[in-house]
Structure formats: structure tokens, C-alpha cells
XYZ file of N, CA and C in Angstrom:
378
model
N 86.749 121.979 112.769
C 88.118 122.429 112.683
C 88.462 122.648 111.202
N 88.871 123.841 110.873
C 89.210 124.187 109.498
C 90.503 123.490 109.078
N 90.511 123.014 107.827
C 91.668 122.289 107.313
C 91.780 122.504 105.804
N 93.001 122.633 105.326
C 93.270 122.725 103.889
C 94.364 121.728 103.558
N 94.119 120.940 102.521
C 95.096 119.960 102.055
C 95.462 120.278 100.620
N 96.749 120.219 100.328
C 97.213 120.387 98.956
C 98.420 119.492 98.740
N 98.767 119.315 97.493
C 99.908 118.466 97.146
C 100.941 119.269 96.372
N 102.161 118.791 96.463
C 103.280 119.380 95.733
C 103.961 118.232 94.999
N 104.181 118.364 93.708
C 104.878 117.281 92.996
C 106.346 117.238 93.409
N 106.869 116.046 93.462
C 108.311 115.928 93.704
C 109.071 116.472 92.498
N 110.105 117.238 92.744
C 110.909 117.735 91.615
C 111.536 116.570 90.859
N 111.583 116.701 89.571
C 112.243 115.688 88.747
C 113.707 116.073 88.615
N 114.494 115.550 89.498
C 115.915 115.859 89.464
C 116.697 114.649 89.963
N 117.865 114.523 89.463
C 118.736 113.436 89.892
C 119.333 113.815 91.249
N 119.301 112.884 92.159
C 119.899 113.122 93.460
C 119.049 113.949 94.405
N 117.731 113.822 94.310
C 116.828 114.575 95.170
C 117.251 114.485 96.637
N 117.521 113.280 97.106
C 117.863 113.072 98.506
C 119.124 113.824 98.910
N 120.087 113.874 98.034
C 121.331 114.575 98.351
C 121.179 116.084 98.237
N 120.290 116.542 97.367
C 120.101 117.981 97.174
C 119.330 118.633 98.311
N 118.293 117.960 98.806
C 117.347 118.629 99.683
C 117.231 118.036 101.083
N 118.104 117.143 101.463
C 118.027 116.601 102.814
C 118.686 117.557 103.802
N 118.361 117.392 105.056
C 119.029 118.165 106.097
C 120.526 117.871 106.093
N 120.880 116.664 105.689
C 122.306 116.308 105.598
C 123.046 117.203 104.614
N 122.362 117.693 103.580
C 123.005 118.587 102.611
C 123.459 119.877 103.288
N 122.713 120.346 104.259
C 123.093 121.545 105.005
C 124.318 121.250 105.858
N 124.295 120.122 106.554
C 125.437 119.743 107.381
C 126.696 119.547 106.557
N 126.526 119.161 105.307
C 127.682 118.936 104.435
C 128.292 120.257 103.958
N 127.668 121.362 104.274
C 128.254 122.650 103.946
C 127.698 123.317 102.702
N 126.422 123.165 102.441
C 125.797 123.823 101.297
C 125.978 125.333 101.446
N 126.372 125.982 100.385
C 126.674 127.413 100.436
C 125.408 128.248 100.632
N 125.548 129.435 101.210
C 124.391 130.328 101.361
C 123.734 130.643 100.015
N 124.518 130.791 98.983
C 123.989 131.060 97.646
C 123.081 129.916 97.199
N 123.524 128.670 97.398
C 122.724 127.512 96.992
C 121.473 127.387 97.855
N 121.590 127.693 99.143
C 120.402 127.649 100.013
C 119.362 128.672 99.568
N 119.792 129.851 99.138
C 118.853 130.851 98.616
C 118.173 130.348 97.348
N 118.935 129.704 96.471
C 118.345 129.117 95.258
C 117.333 128.036 95.606
N 117.684 127.178 96.563
C 116.761 126.130 97.013
C 115.466 126.747 97.537
N 115.592 127.763 98.384
C 114.406 128.399 98.967
C 113.529 129.006 97.874
N 114.135 129.692 96.930
C 113.371 130.283 95.836
C 112.649 129.205 95.033
N 113.334 128.097 94.765
C 112.733 126.990 94.020
C 111.512 126.440 94.765
N 111.666 126.118 96.059
C 110.574 125.523 96.830
C 109.441 126.514 97.073
N 109.769 127.783 97.253
C 108.709 128.791 97.404
C 107.868 128.852 96.130
N 108.530 128.911 94.993
C 107.809 128.974 93.710
C 106.997 127.707 93.454
N 107.584 126.543 93.722
C 106.886 125.276 93.517
C 105.650 125.185 94.418
N 105.792 125.590 95.664
C 104.670 125.547 96.608
C 103.560 126.499 96.174
N 103.927 127.724 95.851
C 102.913 128.712 95.449
C 102.233 128.319 94.141
N 102.982 127.745 93.214
C 102.382 127.279 91.957
C 101.406 126.139 92.232
N 101.746 125.261 93.154
C 100.856 124.145 93.509
C 99.568 124.663 94.147
N 99.692 125.644 95.031
C 98.502 126.240 95.647
C 97.604 126.864 94.585
N 98.206 127.612 93.672
C 97.428 128.270 92.613
C 96.757 127.248 91.707
N 97.498 126.225 91.316
C 96.966 125.203 90.414
C 95.777 124.471 91.044
N 95.813 124.314 92.362
C 94.742 123.602 93.057
C 93.642 124.542 93.549
N 93.736 125.814 93.164
C 92.680 126.774 93.474
C 92.574 127.161 94.942
N 93.677 127.070 95.649
C 93.659 127.427 97.069
C 93.941 128.916 97.191
N 92.948 129.620 97.640
C 93.025 131.081 97.703
C 93.844 131.561 98.886
N 94.395 132.728 98.710
C 95.140 133.394 99.772
C 94.155 133.800 100.859
N 94.523 133.522 102.077
C 93.690 133.876 103.224
C 94.184 133.125 104.436
N 95.057 133.753 105.203
C 95.626 133.060 106.368
C 94.567 132.607 107.368
N 94.835 131.490 108.003
C 93.982 130.998 109.079
C 93.943 132.055 110.183
N 92.822 132.182 110.842
C 92.702 133.156 111.920
C 93.169 132.586 113.257
N 93.246 131.280 113.346
C 93.692 130.614 114.579
C 95.031 129.930 114.330
N 95.771 129.569 115.394
C 97.021 128.825 115.227
C 96.774 127.505 114.506
N 97.792 127.036 113.795
C 97.664 125.821 112.997
C 98.748 124.797 113.337
N 98.520 123.621 112.826
C 99.557 122.595 112.757
C 99.710 122.251 111.283
N 100.924 121.930 110.890
C 101.198 121.575 109.503
C 101.693 120.139 109.482
N 101.003 119.308 108.715
C 101.356 117.898 108.591
C 101.910 117.676 107.193
N 103.100 117.119 107.123
C 103.742 116.797 105.858
C 103.728 115.289 105.686
N 103.283 114.834 104.521
C 103.314 113.411 104.201
C 104.269 113.223 103.030
N 105.228 112.354 103.197
C 106.326 112.170 102.250
C 106.319 110.760 101.677
N 106.935 110.610 100.513
C 107.165 109.293 99.924
C 108.435 109.391 99.069
N 109.552 109.338 99.733
C 110.836 109.390 99.042
C 111.843 108.580 99.854
N 113.095 108.709 99.538
C 114.113 107.885 100.186
C 114.697 108.509 101.450
N 114.282 109.707 101.775
C 114.807 110.368 102.972
C 114.197 109.773 104.231
N 114.972 109.772 105.314
C 114.376 109.395 106.588
C 113.569 110.585 107.108
N 112.742 110.348 108.081
C 111.755 111.339 108.507
C 112.383 112.685 108.882
N 113.402 112.686 109.706
C 113.974 113.956 110.169
C 114.712 114.716 109.076
N 115.143 114.036 108.039
C 115.862 114.697 106.954
C 114.962 115.593 106.099
N 113.672 115.561 106.329
C 112.737 116.412 105.588
C 112.638 117.820 106.156
N 113.303 118.084 107.265
C 113.171 119.380 107.939
C 113.531 120.551 107.027
N 114.552 120.400 106.211
C 114.984 121.479 105.314
C 113.887 121.818 104.303
N 113.316 120.810 103.667
C 112.254 121.024 102.683
C 111.015 121.594 103.374
N 110.657 121.021 104.517
C 109.471 121.481 105.240
C 109.594 122.958 105.607
N 110.766 123.383 106.021
C 110.969 124.786 106.373
C 110.753 125.687 105.161
N 111.239 125.285 104.012
C 111.068 126.104 102.814
C 109.600 126.155 102.385
N 108.889 125.036 102.525
C 107.458 125.013 102.203
C 106.696 125.886 103.202
N 107.008 125.735 104.480
C 106.359 126.553 105.509
C 106.574 128.045 105.235
N 107.786 128.425 104.876
C 108.074 129.831 104.568
C 107.231 130.321 103.389
N 106.992 129.449 102.417
C 106.177 129.822 101.253
C 104.717 130.035 101.627
N 104.288 129.458 102.726
C 102.894 129.586 103.166
C 102.621 130.889 103.911
N 103.689 131.586 104.326
C 103.511 132.860 105.041
C 102.764 133.846 104.141
N 101.732 134.433 104.702
C 100.931 135.385 103.952
C 99.905 134.730 103.038
N 100.009 133.438 102.836
C 99.038 132.731 101.985
C 98.057 131.949 102.862
N 98.581 131.010 103.656
C 97.730 130.232 104.556
C 98.018 130.509 106.026
N 99.205 131.022 106.318
C 99.561 131.373 107.691
C 100.055 132.817 107.709
N 99.746 133.521 108.783
C 100.181 134.913 108.882
C 101.700 134.986 109.014
N 102.255 134.058 109.741
C 103.691 134.039 110.022
C 104.038 132.625 110.464
N 105.323 132.313 110.503
C 105.698 130.964 110.932
C 106.190 130.925 112.382
N 105.894 131.971 113.148
C 106.269 131.985 114.560
C 105.383 131.028 115.349
N 105.766 130.759 116.572
C 104.998 129.832 117.407
C 103.603 130.352 117.733
N 103.366 131.643 117.553
C 102.032 132.202 117.748
C 101.056 131.648 116.713
N 101.547 131.372 115.507
C 100.691 130.935 114.402
C 100.856 129.466 114.025
N 102.041 128.907 114.220
C 102.287 127.496 113.900
C 102.680 126.795 115.191
N 101.787 125.945 115.664
C 101.990 125.295 116.958
C 102.660 123.928 116.856
N 102.593 123.338 115.664
C 103.095 121.963 115.562
C 103.405 121.646 114.109
N 104.486 120.894 113.921
C 104.858 120.362 112.608
C 104.961 118.848 112.764
N 104.342 118.120 111.840
C 104.338 116.660 111.892
C 104.870 116.129 110.562
N 105.719 115.121 110.634
C 106.234 114.447 109.438
C 105.790 113.000 109.481
N 105.182 112.557 108.384
C 104.741 111.166 108.258
C 105.028 110.696 106.841
N 104.864 109.416 106.626
C 105.013 108.851 105.295
C 103.656 108.404 104.769
N 103.530 108.374 103.462
C 102.348 107.827 102.810
C 102.791 107.168 101.510
N 101.845 106.616 100.778
C 102.196 105.841 99.586
C 102.064 106.607 98.277
N 101.435 107.772 98.289
C 101.273 108.537 97.050
C 102.604 109.141 96.616
N 102.763 109.327 95.331
C 104.024 109.848 94.793
C 103.963 111.371 94.663
N 103.700 112.009 95.768
C 103.654 113.466 95.843
C 103.825 113.850 97.308
N 104.133 115.088 97.531
C 104.196 115.602 98.893
C 102.799 116.118 99.217
N 102.238 115.656 100.292
C 100.932 116.148 100.725
C 101.151 117.028 101.953
N 100.488 118.175 101.953
C 100.602 119.117 103.063
C 99.196 119.397 103.584
N 99.021 119.226 104.877
C 97.748 119.509 105.522
C 97.987 120.637 106.519
N 97.252 121.708 106.349
C 97.305 122.819 107.293
C 95.947 122.852 107.966
N 95.952 122.693 109.278
C 94.670 122.684 109.973
C 94.776 123.421 111.310
N 93.641 123.918 111.731
C 93.600 124.622 113.002
C 94.075 123.693 114.105
N 94.876 124.239 114.981
C 95.387 123.476 116.113
C 94.312 123.395 117.176
N 94.231 122.234 117.818
C 93.254 122.092 118.889
C 93.800 122.644 120.203
N 95.082 123.034 120.207
C 95.679 123.651 121.382
C 95.965 122.711 122.523
N 95.737 121.412 122.330
C 95.935 120.450 123.424
C 97.259 119.725 123.340
N 97.935 119.810 122.202
C 99.196 119.067 122.026
C 100.383 119.915 122.395
């Protein structure tokens, strides 16, 4: 089963949890700010892929994306960040983020001080 793992550094900013949690969207974050957030995370993700030498080439089979976090957010509050990272992977590791290409998203915690992303072929059984 093909798999690619890469890491993304946590942004050095005050109030990370308040800026990028799903709760920030519910609190009424403006469309302008959401566009800025998306641009920031797309650039950070693509820079991380380039720095780690991960070449462009979408998986040919459907995938699952596993996110490993180590911050103060609860598990479900990572959905906003995960969506922006997933969008940055379109055309690089995944053809599209539709259910045809991404079958599963998993959020877990780990102890490293970085965001770890694992993109691997889906076994189609889950």
C-alpha cells in the first residue's frame, strides 16, 4: 500500500487555538479572513512538501488522510485546518478532494511538536 508522510511546522503565532479552530468559524470569522487563512495554510503545506522533497504526483487510487496533532485544540476543532491542508494537496498528492479520491480523514494526537500528515492508499474496507 503506497503511503507518503510529511510534516508541517506549527505556525509561530499568539493565539493559534483561537485563530485556526473550528470554533473561530462559528464565532463569525469574515470571508476575507478565511481566504487569508486558506492562502497561509496552502503556502505552508506546499512549502513543507517542497522542503521535504515530496514530488508532485497524485495517487492513482483513492486515499485516506491521517492528521496527527499536538496542540491545545480538541480533536474535532482541527477540521478547519485539515480542510485547508487537504485543499493544498489537490493536484500535488490527490487529484481532487471529492469522495472519489479521498475516502477517509482521521484525526489523532501524537507527541511530536509538528503536524504530521499521512496520505496513503485506502484499502476500501472502511
